[in-house]
């Protein structure tokens, strides 16, 4: 059962330094890899902020370029403790509780450029039925969302085979139809092509089109 009846969420989004961001997209994106990573993160955050159940988004990053861009779309930005992904999420959750101690807290991956606010709302409403819950990624291996209700310990277990990790820790797996955009994270060119098929945000689309135009294959899309 949930610890609270709150319907408001603070979403925490971790964003890597750009030198380390989306390295598996380097071959497809070339010199635009960092700009693509920022575009994807901004589209993700903007979509999350447009969700009816989201009160605010806390971004955790140590990159000043990403921080400026994400602050520009409305995120509340805090520094990264530089102790790994889950430490960054815990730092963001601490700030979330400071800002709104009565709200639920959710961790959302920064690479969901096709994110639909209405689909995120379905996930958050389902998560609100449990003390802690998570959503697996499209491959059913990783995790794109993990959330807890107010006064429940925030213990994210992202990285690698995190679906199994969250299950072992007792988090409830969210199983819904019609939420593909919340599960479609982007790590590889194939992931990006799949996200483009769903329909991505304007910044990601603009960067993908720029990459296509500058493709050395005579305009053949590499993403």
PDB file of C-alpha atoms in Angstrom:
ATOM      1  CA  UNK A   1       0.000   0.000   0.000  1.00  0.00           C
ATOM      2  CA  UNK A   2       1.222   3.545  -0.634  1.00  0.00           C
ATOM      3  CA  UNK A   3       2.640   5.605   2.231  1.00  0.00           C
ATOM      4  CA  UNK A   4       0.765   8.704   1.121  1.00  0.00           C
ATOM      5  CA  UNK A   5      -2.134   9.832  -0.997  1.00  0.00           C
ATOM      6  CA  UNK A   6      -0.015  12.544  -2.645  1.00  0.00           C
ATOM      7  CA  UNK A   7      -0.470  12.813  -6.408  1.00  0.00           C
ATOM      8  CA  UNK A   8       2.432  15.237  -6.887  1.00  0.00           C
ATOM      9  CA  UNK A   9       5.846  13.983  -7.945  1.00  0.00           C
ATOM     10  CA  UNK A  10       9.299  15.457  -7.979  1.00  0.00           C
ATOM     11  CA  UNK A  11      11.266  13.788 -10.751  1.00  0.00           C
ATOM     12  CA  UNK A  12      15.046  13.451 -10.465  1.00  0.00           C
ATOM     13  CA  UNK A  13      17.010  13.238 -13.719  1.00  0.00           C
ATOM     14  CA  UNK A  14      20.753  12.480 -13.728  1.00  0.00           C
ATOM     15  CA  UNK A  15      22.822  13.929 -16.588  1.00  0.00           C
ATOM     16  CA  UNK A  16      26.416  12.865 -17.188  1.00  0.00           C
ATOM     17  CA  UNK A  17      29.209  15.233 -18.067  1.00  0.00           C
ATOM     18  CA  UNK A  18      29.138  15.636 -21.818  1.00  0.00           C
ATOM     19  CA  UNK A  19      32.562  14.104 -22.342  1.00  0.00           C
ATOM     20  CA  UNK A  20      31.120  10.818 -21.003  1.00  0.00           C
ATOM     21  CA  UNK A  21      27.602  11.089 -22.383  1.00  0.00           C
ATOM     22  CA  UNK A  22      26.266   8.768 -25.082  1.00  0.00           C
ATOM     23  CA  UNK A  23      29.632   7.374 -26.156  1.00  0.00           C
ATOM     24  CA  UNK A  24      27.899   4.485 -27.946  1.00  0.00           C
ATOM     25  CA  UNK A  25      26.336   7.040 -30.287  1.00  0.00           C
ATOM     26  CA  UNK A  26      29.716   8.448 -31.284  1.00  0.00           C
ATOM     27  CA  UNK A  27      29.980   6.581 -34.583  1.00  0.00           C
ATOM     28  CA  UNK A  28      26.528   7.693 -35.697  1.00  0.00           C
ATOM     29  CA  UNK A  29      26.547  11.228 -34.292  1.00  0.00           C
ATOM     30  CA  UNK A  30      30.199  12.090 -34.870  1.00  0.00           C
ATOM     31  CA  UNK A  31      31.078  15.611 -33.680  1.00  0.00           C
ATOM     32  CA  UNK A  32      27.460  16.192 -32.652  1.00  0.00           C
ATOM     33  CA  UNK A  33      27.422  13.520 -29.935  1.00  0.00           C
ATOM     34  CA  UNK A  34      27.528  15.965 -27.011  1.00  0.00           C
ATOM     35  CA  UNK A  35      24.950  18.267 -28.574  1.00  0.00           C
ATOM     36  CA  UNK A  36      22.697  15.279 -29.231  1.00  0.00           C
ATOM     37  CA  UNK A  37      23.008  14.201 -25.591  1.00  0.00           C
ATOM     38  CA  UNK A  38      21.956  17.680 -24.432  1.00  0.00           C
ATOM     39  CA  UNK A  39      19.051  17.727 -26.891  1.00  0.00           C
ATOM     40  CA  UNK A  40      17.800  14.348 -25.692  1.00  0.00           C
ATOM     41  CA  UNK A  41      18.050  15.376 -22.035  1.00  0.00           C
ATOM     42  CA  UNK A  42      16.257  18.684 -22.653  1.00  0.00           C
ATOM     43  CA  UNK A  43      13.419  16.983 -24.530  1.00  0.00           C
ATOM     44  CA  UNK A  44      13.128  14.425 -21.725  1.00  0.00           C
ATOM     45  CA  UNK A  45      12.973  17.064 -19.004  1.00  0.00           C
ATOM     46  CA  UNK A  46      10.566  19.303 -20.911  1.00  0.00           C
ATOM     47  CA  UNK A  47       8.195  16.377 -21.478  1.00  0.00           C
ATOM     48  CA  UNK A  48       8.390  15.396 -17.801  1.00  0.00           C
ATOM     49  CA  UNK A  49       7.588  18.956 -16.733  1.00  0.00           C
ATOM     50  CA  UNK A  50       4.548  18.874 -19.023  1.00  0.00           C
ATOM     51  CA  UNK A  51       3.148  15.841 -17.200  1.00  0.00           C
ATOM     52  CA  UNK A  52       0.107  16.678 -15.068  1.00  0.00           C
ATOM     53  CA  UNK A  53       1.412  14.716 -12.073  1.00  0.00           C
ATOM     54  CA  UNK A  54       4.890  16.260 -12.049  1.00  0.00           C
ATOM     55  CA  UNK A  55       5.386  19.311  -9.862  1.00  0.00           C
ATOM     56  CA  UNK A  56       9.090  19.820 -10.614  1.00  0.00           C
ATOM     57  CA  UNK A  57      12.178  18.208 -12.094  1.00  0.00           C
ATOM     58  CA  UNK A  58      15.510  18.158 -10.281  1.00  0.00           C
ATOM     59  CA  UNK A  59      18.471  17.627 -12.606  1.00  0.00           C
ATOM     60  CA  UNK A  60      21.743  16.393 -11.140  1.00  0.00           C
ATOM     61  CA  UNK A  61      24.760  17.212 -13.265  1.00  0.00           C
ATOM     62  CA  UNK A  62      28.355  18.326 -13.003  1.00  0.00           C
ATOM     63  CA  UNK A  63      28.445  19.689 -16.535  1.00  0.00           C
ATOM     64  CA  UNK A  64      27.988  23.480 -16.825  1.00  0.00           C
ATOM     65  CA  UNK A  65      26.814  23.334 -20.456  1.00  0.00           C
ATOM     66  CA  UNK A  66      24.147  20.751 -19.659  1.00  0.00           C
ATOM     67  CA  UNK A  67      23.196  22.612 -16.475  1.00  0.00           C
ATOM     68  CA  UNK A  68      22.568  25.854 -18.370  1.00  0.00           C
ATOM     69  CA  UNK A  69      20.526  24.140 -21.079  1.00  0.00           C
ATOM     70  CA  UNK A  70      18.408  22.133 -18.646  1.00  0.00           C
ATOM     71  CA  UNK A  71      17.863  25.095 -16.358  1.00  0.00           C
ATOM     72  CA  UNK A  72      16.623  26.910 -19.436  1.00  0.00           C
ATOM     73  CA  UNK A  73      13.804  24.416 -19.941  1.00  0.00           C
ATOM     74  CA  UNK A  74      12.687  24.728 -16.326  1.00  0.00           C
ATOM     75  CA  UNK A  75      14.675  22.164 -14.343  1.00  0.00           C
ATOM     76  CA  UNK A  76      15.976  22.823 -10.854  1.00  0.00           C
ATOM     77  CA  UNK A  77      19.671  21.959 -11.201  1.00  0.00           C
ATOM     78  CA  UNK A  78      22.010  20.694  -8.477  1.00  0.00           C
ATOM     79  CA  UNK A  79      25.611  19.536  -8.619  1.00  0.00           C
ATOM     80  CA  UNK A  80      26.676  15.949  -9.097  1.00  0.00           C
ATOM     81  CA  UNK A  81      28.606  14.407  -6.163  1.00  0.00           C
ATOM     82  CA  UNK A  82      30.592  12.465  -8.822  1.00  0.00           C
ATOM     83  CA  UNK A  83      30.259   9.168  -6.995  1.00  0.00           C
ATOM     84  CA  UNK A  84      28.263   7.271  -9.623  1.00  0.00           C
ATOM     85  CA  UNK A  85      24.757   7.241 -11.040  1.00  0.00           C
ATOM     86  CA  UNK A  86      22.886   6.080  -7.943  1.00  0.00           C
ATOM     87  CA  UNK A  87      24.751   8.523  -5.703  1.00  0.00           C
ATOM     88  CA  UNK A  88      23.710  11.295  -8.082  1.00  0.00           C
ATOM     89  CA  UNK A  89      20.103  10.136  -7.853  1.00  0.00           C
ATOM     90  CA  UNK A  90      20.251  10.060  -4.058  1.00  0.00           C
ATOM     91  CA  UNK A  91      21.628  13.600  -4.083  1.00  0.00           C
ATOM     92  CA  UNK A  92      18.741  14.663  -6.283  1.00  0.00           C
ATOM     93  CA  UNK A  93      16.243  12.914  -4.012  1.00  0.00           C
ATOM     94  CA  UNK A  94      17.630  14.771  -0.995  1.00  0.00           C
ATOM     95  CA  UNK A  95      17.032  18.040  -2.823  1.00  0.00           C
ATOM     96  CA  UNK A  96      13.572  16.864  -3.867  1.00  0.00           C
ATOM     97  CA  UNK A  97      12.609  16.192  -0.250  1.00  0.00           C
ATOM     98  CA  UNK A  98      14.031  19.556   0.811  1.00  0.00           C
ATOM     99  CA  UNK A  99      11.941  21.311  -1.830  1.00  0.00           C
ATOM    100  CA  UNK A 100       8.718  19.335  -1.277  1.00  0.00           C
ATOM    101  CA  UNK A 101       8.810  16.889   1.656  1.00  0.00           C
ATOM    102  CA  UNK A 102       5.232  15.737   1.027  1.00  0.00           C
ATOM    103  CA  UNK A 103       5.717  14.713  -2.591  1.00  0.00           C
ATOM    104  CA  UNK A 104       6.609  11.357  -4.067  1.00  0.00           C
ATOM    105  CA  UNK A 105      10.080  11.144  -5.618  1.00  0.00           C
ATOM    106  CA  UNK A 106      10.882   9.432  -8.896  1.00  0.00           C
ATOM    107  CA  UNK A 107      14.131   8.838 -10.765  1.00  0.00           C
ATOM    108  CA  UNK A 108      13.866   9.098 -14.536  1.00  0.00           C
ATOM    109  CA  UNK A 109      16.570   8.383 -17.066  1.00  0.00           C
ATOM    110  CA  UNK A 110      17.721  11.403 -19.080  1.00  0.00           C
ATOM    111  CA  UNK A 111      17.622   9.618 -22.433  1.00  0.00           C
ATOM    112  CA  UNK A 112      13.918   9.349 -23.222  1.00  0.00           C
ATOM    113  CA  UNK A 113      13.545  11.725 -26.187  1.00  0.00           C
ATOM    114  CA  UNK A 114      10.182  10.271 -27.257  1.00  0.00           C
ATOM    115  CA  UNK A 115       8.681  10.720 -23.779  1.00  0.00           C
ATOM    116  CA  UNK A 116       4.958  11.509 -23.803  1.00  0.00           C
ATOM    117  CA  UNK A 117       3.599  13.399 -20.763  1.00  0.00           C
ATOM    118  CA  UNK A 118       0.347  11.391 -20.784  1.00  0.00           C
ATOM    119  CA  UNK A 119       2.254   8.086 -20.794  1.00  0.00           C
ATOM    120  CA  UNK A 120       4.454   9.245 -17.937  1.00  0.00           C
ATOM    121  CA  UNK A 121       1.276  10.147 -16.040  1.00  0.00           C
ATOM    122  CA  UNK A 122       0.064   6.556 -16.419  1.00  0.00           C
ATOM    123  CA  UNK A 123       3.346   5.277 -15.003  1.00  0.00           C
ATOM    124  CA  UNK A 124       3.264   7.688 -12.065  1.00  0.00           C
ATOM    125  CA  UNK A 125      -0.351   6.853 -11.259  1.00  0.00           C
ATOM    126  CA  UNK A 126       0.513   3.155 -11.230  1.00  0.00           C
ATOM    127  CA  UNK A 127       3.612   3.770  -9.104  1.00  0.00           C
ATOM    128  CA  UNK A 128       1.523   5.678  -6.559  1.00  0.00           C
ATOM    129  CA  UNK A 129      -0.215   2.418  -5.633  1.00  0.00           C
ATOM    130  CA  UNK A 130       2.990   1.074  -4.044  1.00  0.00           C
ATOM    131  CA  UNK A 131       5.643   2.217  -1.619  1.00  0.00           C
ATOM    132  CA  UNK A 132       8.312   1.730  -4.278  1.00  0.00           C
ATOM    133  CA  UNK A 133       7.948   0.827  -7.931  1.00  0.00           C
ATOM    134  CA  UNK A 134       9.950   0.768 -11.134  1.00  0.00           C
ATOM    135  CA  UNK A 135       9.545   0.529 -14.898  1.00  0.00           C
ATOM    136  CA  UNK A 136      11.839  -1.695 -16.982  1.00  0.00           C
ATOM    137  CA  UNK A 137      13.352  -0.447 -20.199  1.00  0.00           C
ATOM    138  CA  UNK A 138      12.299  -1.654 -23.637  1.00  0.00           C
ATOM    139  CA  UNK A 139      14.790  -4.532 -23.463  1.00  0.00           C
ATOM    140  CA  UNK A 140      13.428  -5.728 -20.082  1.00  0.00           C
ATOM    141  CA  UNK A 141      16.976  -5.582 -18.710  1.00  0.00           C
ATOM    142  CA  UNK A 142      17.478  -2.089 -17.379  1.00  0.00           C
ATOM    143  CA  UNK A 143      15.239   0.498 -15.720  1.00  0.00           C
ATOM    144  CA  UNK A 144      13.947   3.839 -16.950  1.00  0.00           C
ATOM    145  CA  UNK A 145      11.939   4.879 -13.861  1.00  0.00           C
ATOM    146  CA  UNK A 146      12.105   4.164 -10.139  1.00  0.00           C
ATOM    147  CA  UNK A 147       9.922   5.917  -7.590  1.00  0.00           C
ATOM    148  CA  UNK A 148       8.954   5.978  -3.938  1.00  0.00           C
ATOM    149  CA  UNK A 149       6.132   7.487  -1.962  1.00  0.00           C
ATOM    150  CA  UNK A 150       6.724  10.154   0.716  1.00  0.00           C
ATOM    151  CA  UNK A 151       8.648   8.938   3.770  1.00  0.00           C
ATOM    152  CA  UNK A 152       9.805   5.765   1.983  1.00  0.00           C
ATOM    153  CA  UNK A 153      13.551   5.257   1.671  1.00  0.00           C
ATOM    154  CA  UNK A 154      14.812   6.090  -1.821  1.00  0.00           C
ATOM    155  CA  UNK A 155      17.128   3.264  -2.889  1.00  0.00           C
ATOM    156  CA  UNK A 156      17.685   3.345  -6.677  1.00  0.00           C
ATOM    157  CA  UNK A 157      19.610   0.464  -8.206  1.00  0.00           C
ATOM    158  CA  UNK A 158      20.287   1.687 -11.738  1.00  0.00           C
ATOM    159  CA  UNK A 159      23.050   0.323 -13.939  1.00  0.00           C
ATOM    160  CA  UNK A 160      23.438  -2.906 -15.893  1.00  0.00           C
ATOM    161  CA  UNK A 161      20.747  -5.508 -15.171  1.00  0.00           C
ATOM    162  CA  UNK A 162      18.823  -3.151 -12.927  1.00  0.00           C
ATOM    163  CA  UNK A 163      15.419  -4.710 -13.562  1.00  0.00           C
ATOM    164  CA  UNK A 164      16.428  -7.797 -11.588  1.00  0.00           C
ATOM    165  CA  UNK A 165      18.126  -5.641  -8.968  1.00  0.00           C
ATOM    166  CA  UNK A 166      14.995  -3.609  -8.324  1.00  0.00           C
ATOM    167  CA  UNK A 167      12.887  -6.753  -8.177  1.00  0.00           C
ATOM    168  CA  UNK A 168      15.232  -8.304  -5.611  1.00  0.00           C
ATOM    169  CA  UNK A 169      14.984  -5.170  -3.503  1.00  0.00           C
ATOM    170  CA  UNK A 170      11.220  -5.482  -3.358  1.00  0.00           C
ATOM    171  CA  UNK A 171      10.146  -2.754  -5.756  1.00  0.00           C
ATOM    172  CA  UNK A 172       6.926  -3.415  -7.661  1.00  0.00           C
ATOM    173  CA  UNK A 173       7.358  -3.760 -11.413  1.00  0.00           C
ATOM    174  CA  UNK A 174       4.965  -1.590 -13.408  1.00  0.00           C
ATOM    175  CA  UNK A 175       3.349  -3.570 -16.232  1.00  0.00           C
ATOM    176  CA  UNK A 176       1.180  -1.421 -18.488  1.00  0.00           C
ATOM    177  CA  UNK A 177       0.346  -1.239 -22.167  1.00  0.00           C
ATOM    178  CA  UNK A 178       0.659   1.978 -24.108  1.00  0.00           C
ATOM    179  CA  UNK A 179       3.707   3.442 -22.371  1.00  0.00           C
ATOM    180  CA  UNK A 180       6.388   2.704 -24.978  1.00  0.00           C
ATOM    181  CA  UNK A 181       7.765   6.243 -24.836  1.00  0.00           C
ATOM    182  CA  UNK A 182       8.652   5.888 -21.147  1.00  0.00           C
ATOM    183  CA  UNK A 183      10.554   2.655 -21.783  1.00  0.00           C
ATOM    184  CA  UNK A 184      12.467   3.696 -24.897  1.00  0.00           C
ATOM    185  CA  UNK A 185      15.804   4.886 -23.598  1.00  0.00           C
ATOM    186  CA  UNK A 186      18.530   5.693 -26.103  1.00  0.00           C
ATOM    187  CA  UNK A 187      22.026   4.257 -25.822  1.00  0.00           C
ATOM    188  CA  UNK A 188      22.776   3.055 -29.362  1.00  0.00           C
ATOM    189  CA  UNK A 189      21.969   4.119 -32.938  1.00  0.00           C
ATOM    190  CA  UNK A 190      19.324   1.366 -33.094  1.00  0.00           C
ATOM    191  CA  UNK A 191      17.713   2.797 -29.943  1.00  0.00           C
ATOM    192  CA  UNK A 192      17.681   6.251 -31.483  1.00  0.00           C
ATOM    193  CA  UNK A 193      16.089   4.958 -34.671  1.00  0.00           C
ATOM    194  CA  UNK A 194      13.392   3.285 -32.565  1.00  0.00           C
ATOM    195  CA  UNK A 195      12.787   6.511 -30.643  1.00  0.00           C
ATOM    196  CA  UNK A 196      12.574   8.471 -33.890  1.00  0.00           C
ATOM    197  CA  UNK A 197       9.955   5.975 -35.020  1.00  0.00           C
ATOM    198  CA  UNK A 198       7.878   6.788 -31.941  1.00  0.00           C
ATOM    199  CA  UNK A 199       8.335  10.505 -32.486  1.00  0.00           C
ATOM    200  CA  UNK A 200      10.915  12.490 -30.542  1.00  0.00           C
ATOM    201  CA  UNK A 201      10.999  15.970 -29.086  1.00  0.00           C
ATOM    202  CA  UNK A 202      11.956  18.985 -31.220  1.00  0.00           C
ATOM    203  CA  UNK A 203      15.583  19.294 -30.121  1.00  0.00           C
ATOM    204  CA  UNK A 204      16.368  15.641 -30.703  1.00  0.00           C
ATOM    205  CA  UNK A 205      14.619  15.729 -34.069  1.00  0.00           C
ATOM    206  CA  UNK A 206      16.570  18.810 -35.140  1.00  0.00           C
ATOM    207  CA  UNK A 207      19.874  17.198 -34.152  1.00  0.00           C
ATOM    208  CA  UNK A 208      18.993  13.923 -35.916  1.00  0.00           C
ATOM    209  CA  UNK A 209      18.173  15.856 -39.074  1.00  0.00           C
ATOM    210  CA  UNK A 210      21.448  17.796 -38.814  1.00  0.00           C
ATOM    211  CA  UNK A 211      23.378  14.532 -38.435  1.00  0.00           C
ATOM    212  CA  UNK A 212      21.601  13.076 -41.474  1.00  0.00           C
ATOM    213  CA  UNK A 213      22.380  16.129 -43.594  1.00  0.00           C
ATOM    214  CA  UNK A 214      26.051  15.930 -42.705  1.00  0.00           C
ATOM    215  CA  UNK A 215      26.315  12.167 -43.154  1.00  0.00           C
ATOM    216  CA  UNK A 216      29.363  11.198 -45.233  1.00  0.00           C
ATOM    217  CA  UNK A 217      27.211   8.552 -46.970  1.00  0.00           C
ATOM    218  CA  UNK A 218      25.698  11.068 -49.328  1.00  0.00           C
ATOM    219  CA  UNK A 219      22.698  11.796 -47.171  1.00  0.00           C
ATOM    220  CA  UNK A 220      22.027   8.209 -46.100  1.00  0.00           C
ATOM    221  CA  UNK A 221      20.730   8.427 -42.513  1.00  0.00           C
ATOM    222  CA  UNK A 222      23.131   7.053 -39.915  1.00  0.00           C
ATOM    223  CA  UNK A 223      20.517   7.445 -37.185  1.00  0.00           C
TER     224      UNK A 223
END
